[in-house]
Amino acid sequence: IFAGGVVAGGPQAQPSSCDQTMPPLAARIVAEDALAPPAVGLAGRLVGGAVMSSFMFGYSICVLNSCGELISVNFEWCGNGWQSDCIASRGSQGLINASVYLGAALGALLSGRSWFHALGSRTQLVLSDVYFGAGAVICALSQGVGTLIVGRFASGLGLGISAIATPMFVAEISPRERRGSNCAMHGVFITLGILASIAFGIPQSPPPSGLGETLAGLDVWYW
């Protein structure tokens, strides 16, 4: 007997093959957790190495904020061994600070070129670290404003390249489940670099306030 298109008293409808094979929600969550990548695996270690460029990014921005006036005294830009606030000193400090941003602009521009992009983000990160290291060495050996500008410009090149290459590299190597948190490390390590550059300047003294004061110890460490 048919009633509304259904056989009355007939056998109950059997579940489809999809219903039989679909795992319950709890089992699905357990399976996904079992396949989740480890927090610190190969990709995590590679991310840890890559974000060192992010750290240098932040460090290079603020490393001279705490010792700019000490540099002026050390090189006697005001014509004596204690004064730091003069037109020559302000101009030299401005050029040194501006050179890192000029280098960063050029480094970012290079990152957008097709031939440079073809190198891959890993090679770009290596190049940025080379520029960071070269800038530090040049500044450490500098004997005047010219070499300081060159050293800061080299660090700026590394800064501009790493600003683009680091998040790209991290996104490429990170598993889907860790990609968001790993990419966030780029910004975290930039701020840690800024914090470190300022903290390293805390032991330094203010610039001399009179003719009888001289620089010694950490006050002459500026790179």
PDB file of N, CA and C in Angstrom, residues 38-55 121-123 125-126 129 165-175 178 181-183 185-186 189:
ATOM      1  N   PRO A  38      54.649  19.651  14.932  1.00  0.00           N
ATOM      2  CA  PRO A  38      55.178  20.031  16.247  1.00  0.00           C
ATOM      3  C   PRO A  38      55.441  21.527  16.309  1.00  0.00           C
ATOM      4  N   ALA A  39      55.375  22.078  17.524  1.00  0.00           N
ATOM      5  CA  ALA A  39      55.599  23.513  17.695  1.00  0.00           C
ATOM      6  C   ALA A  39      57.023  23.899  17.326  1.00  0.00           C
ATOM      7  N   VAL A  40      57.988  23.032  17.640  1.00  0.00           N
ATOM      8  CA  VAL A  40      59.394  23.294  17.324  1.00  0.00           C
ATOM      9  C   VAL A  40      59.919  22.106  16.529  1.00  0.00           C
ATOM     10  N   GLY A  41      59.670  22.120  15.235  1.00  0.00           N
ATOM     11  CA  GLY A  41      60.217  21.120  14.344  1.00  0.00           C
ATOM     12  C   GLY A  41      61.237  21.763  13.423  1.00  0.00           C
ATOM     13  N   LEU A  42      61.427  21.156  12.271  1.00  0.00           N
ATOM     14  CA  LEU A  42      62.362  21.714  11.297  1.00  0.00           C
ATOM     15  C   LEU A  42      61.926  23.104  10.863  1.00  0.00           C
ATOM     16  N   ALA A  43      60.618  23.250  10.576  1.00  0.00           N
ATOM     17  CA  ALA A  43      60.119  24.557  10.163  1.00  0.00           C
ATOM     18  C   ALA A  43      60.287  25.584  11.278  1.00  0.00           C
ATOM     19  N   GLY A  44      60.056  25.172  12.529  1.00  0.00           N
ATOM     20  CA  GLY A  44      60.215  26.104  13.645  1.00  0.00           C
ATOM     21  C   GLY A  44      61.638  26.586  13.796  1.00  0.00           C
ATOM     22  N   ARG A  45      62.600  25.687  13.595  1.00  0.00           N
ATOM     23  CA  ARG A  45      64.007  26.096  13.695  1.00  0.00           C
ATOM     24  C   ARG A  45      64.395  27.035  12.563  1.00  0.00           C
ATOM     25  N   LEU A  46      63.876  26.775  11.372  1.00  0.00           N
ATOM     26  CA  LEU A  46      64.152  27.663  10.246  1.00  0.00           C
ATOM     27  C   LEU A  46      63.540  29.044  10.466  1.00  0.00           C
ATOM     28  N   VAL A  47      62.346  29.060  11.040  1.00  0.00           N
ATOM     29  CA  VAL A  47      61.717  30.348  11.355  1.00  0.00           C
ATOM     30  C   VAL A  47      62.554  31.096  12.387  1.00  0.00           C
ATOM     31  N   GLY A  48      63.064  30.374  13.398  1.00  0.00           N
ATOM     32  CA  GLY A  48      63.901  31.010  14.405  1.00  0.00           C
ATOM     33  C   GLY A  48      65.140  31.642  13.817  1.00  0.00           C
ATOM     34  N   GLY A  49      65.731  30.991  12.818  1.00  0.00           N
ATOM     35  CA  GLY A  49      66.880  31.596  12.157  1.00  0.00           C
ATOM     36  C   GLY A  49      66.498  32.774  11.292  1.00  0.00           C
ATOM     37  N   ALA A  50      65.346  32.679  10.624  1.00  0.00           N
ATOM     38  CA  ALA A  50      64.930  33.753   9.723  1.00  0.00           C
ATOM     39  C   ALA A  50      64.604  35.034  10.470  1.00  0.00           C
ATOM     40  N   VAL A  51      63.979  34.919  11.632  1.00  0.00           N
ATOM     41  CA  VAL A  51      63.564  36.131  12.342  1.00  0.00           C
ATOM     42  C   VAL A  51      64.738  36.842  13.017  1.00  0.00           C
ATOM     43  N   MET A  52      65.941  36.283  12.932  1.00  0.00           N
ATOM     44  CA  MET A  52      67.109  37.040  13.374  1.00  0.00           C
ATOM     45  C   MET A  52      67.305  38.273  12.496  1.00  0.00           C
ATOM     46  N   SER A  53      66.913  38.151  11.224  1.00  0.00           N
ATOM     47  CA  SER A  53      66.935  39.330  10.349  1.00  0.00           C
ATOM     48  C   SER A  53      65.908  40.353  10.818  1.00  0.00           C
ATOM     49  N   SER A  54      64.769  39.895  11.307  1.00  0.00           N
ATOM     50  CA  SER A  54      63.775  40.810  11.861  1.00  0.00           C
ATOM     51  C   SER A  54      64.329  41.515  13.095  1.00  0.00           C
ATOM     52  N   PHE A  55      65.056  40.771  13.916  1.00  0.00           N
ATOM     53  CA  PHE A  55      65.691  41.369  15.100  1.00  0.00           C
ATOM     54  C   PHE A  55      66.669  42.466  14.683  1.00  0.00           C
ATOM     55  N   SER A 121      63.497  33.776  -1.551  1.00  0.00           N
ATOM     56  CA  SER A 121      63.503  34.485  -0.272  1.00  0.00           C
ATOM     57  C   SER A 121      64.651  34.037   0.631  1.00  0.00           C
ATOM     58  N   ARG A 122      65.076  32.787   0.535  1.00  0.00           N
ATOM     59  CA  ARG A 122      66.176  32.323   1.380  1.00  0.00           C
ATOM     60  C   ARG A 122      67.480  33.035   1.014  1.00  0.00           C
ATOM     61  N   THR A 123      67.778  33.124  -0.277  1.00  0.00           N
ATOM     62  CA  THR A 123      68.982  33.829  -0.716  1.00  0.00           C
ATOM     63  C   THR A 123      68.904  35.306  -0.358  1.00  0.00           C
ATOM     64  N   LEU A 125      67.410  36.563   2.216  1.00  0.00           N
ATOM     65  CA  LEU A 125      67.692  36.675   3.651  1.00  0.00           C
ATOM     66  C   LEU A 125      69.191  36.598   3.928  1.00  0.00           C
ATOM     67  N   VAL A 126      69.875  35.720   3.225  1.00  0.00           N
ATOM     68  CA  VAL A 126      71.325  35.614   3.409  1.00  0.00           C
ATOM     69  C   VAL A 126      71.999  36.922   3.015  1.00  0.00           C
ATOM     70  N   ASP A 129      71.507  39.568   5.700  1.00  0.00           N
ATOM     71  CA  ASP A 129      72.396  39.364   6.852  1.00  0.00           C
ATOM     72  C   ASP A 129      73.829  39.773   6.530  1.00  0.00           C
ATOM     73  N   ALA A 165      61.724  39.979   2.598  1.00  0.00           N
ATOM     74  CA  ALA A 165      62.113  38.579   2.437  1.00  0.00           C
ATOM     75  C   ALA A 165      61.742  37.719   3.642  1.00  0.00           C
ATOM     76  N   THR A 166      61.838  38.280   4.849  1.00  0.00           N
ATOM     77  CA  THR A 166      61.581  37.462   6.043  1.00  0.00           C
ATOM     78  C   THR A 166      60.148  36.936   6.101  1.00  0.00           C
ATOM     79  N   PRO A 167      59.117  37.796   6.006  1.00  0.00           N
ATOM     80  CA  PRO A 167      57.755  37.237   6.062  1.00  0.00           C
ATOM     81  C   PRO A 167      57.448  36.305   4.897  1.00  0.00           C
ATOM     82  N   MET A 168      58.043  36.561   3.725  1.00  0.00           N
ATOM     83  CA  MET A 168      57.824  35.650   2.600  1.00  0.00           C
ATOM     84  C   MET A 168      58.426  34.279   2.882  1.00  0.00           C
ATOM     85  N   PHE A 169      59.648  34.260   3.393  1.00  0.00           N
ATOM     86  CA  PHE A 169      60.312  32.989   3.682  1.00  0.00           C
ATOM     87  C   PHE A 169      59.562  32.217   4.772  1.00  0.00           C
ATOM     88  N   VAL A 170      59.156  32.918   5.813  1.00  0.00           N
ATOM     89  CA  VAL A 170      58.433  32.266   6.908  1.00  0.00           C
ATOM     90  C   VAL A 170      57.123  31.674   6.410  1.00  0.00           C
ATOM     91  N   ALA A 171      56.406  32.409   5.571  1.00  0.00           N
ATOM     92  CA  ALA A 171      55.132  31.901   5.039  1.00  0.00           C
ATOM     93  C   ALA A 171      55.347  30.698   4.129  1.00  0.00           C
ATOM     94  N   GLU A 172      56.452  30.680   3.408  1.00  0.00           N
ATOM     95  CA  GLU A 172      56.716  29.577   2.479  1.00  0.00           C
ATOM     96  C   GLU A 172      57.030  28.276   3.196  1.00  0.00           C
ATOM     97  N   ILE A 173      57.744  28.338   4.305  1.00  0.00           N
ATOM     98  CA  ILE A 173      58.213  27.110   4.962  1.00  0.00           C
ATOM     99  C   ILE A 173      57.307  26.654   6.094  1.00  0.00           C
ATOM    100  N   SER A 174      56.356  27.486   6.507  1.00  0.00           N
ATOM    101  CA  SER A 174      55.533  27.152   7.673  1.00  0.00           C
ATOM    102  C   SER A 174      54.375  26.244   7.280  1.00  0.00           C
ATOM    103  N   PRO A 175      54.062  25.240   8.089  1.00  0.00           N
ATOM    104  CA  PRO A 175      52.852  24.443   7.863  1.00  0.00           C
ATOM    105  C   PRO A 175      51.608  25.322   7.992  1.00  0.00           C
ATOM    106  N   ARG A 178      50.584  26.405  11.462  1.00  0.00           N
ATOM    107  CA  ARG A 178      51.488  27.289  12.204  1.00  0.00           C
ATOM    108  C   ARG A 178      51.793  28.583  11.469  1.00  0.00           C
ATOM    109  N   SER A 181      50.953  32.072  13.399  1.00  0.00           N
ATOM    110  CA  SER A 181      51.803  32.373  14.549  1.00  0.00           C
ATOM    111  C   SER A 181      53.251  32.566  14.135  1.00  0.00           C
ATOM    112  N   ASN A 182      53.728  31.805  13.156  1.00  0.00           N
ATOM    113  CA  ASN A 182      55.110  31.971  12.708  1.00  0.00           C
ATOM    114  C   ASN A 182      55.326  33.313  12.034  1.00  0.00           C
ATOM    115  N   CYS A 183      54.384  33.731  11.196  1.00  0.00           N
ATOM    116  CA  CYS A 183      54.518  35.023  10.520  1.00  0.00           C
ATOM    117  C   CYS A 183      54.461  36.180  11.520  1.00  0.00           C
ATOM    118  N   MET A 185      55.907  36.272  14.252  1.00  0.00           N
ATOM    119  CA  MET A 185      57.224  36.411  14.867  1.00  0.00           C
ATOM    120  C   MET A 185      58.063  37.488  14.193  1.00  0.00           C
ATOM    121  N   HIS A 186      57.764  37.801  12.938  1.00  0.00           N
ATOM    122  CA  HIS A 186      58.481  38.873  12.249  1.00  0.00           C
ATOM    123  C   HIS A 186      58.300  40.195  12.990  1.00  0.00           C
ATOM    124  N   PHE A 189      59.929  40.074  16.673  1.00  0.00           N
ATOM    125  CA  PHE A 189      61.378  40.217  16.760  1.00  0.00           C
ATOM    126  C   PHE A 189      61.853  41.597  16.308  1.00  0.00           C
TER     127      PHE A 189
END
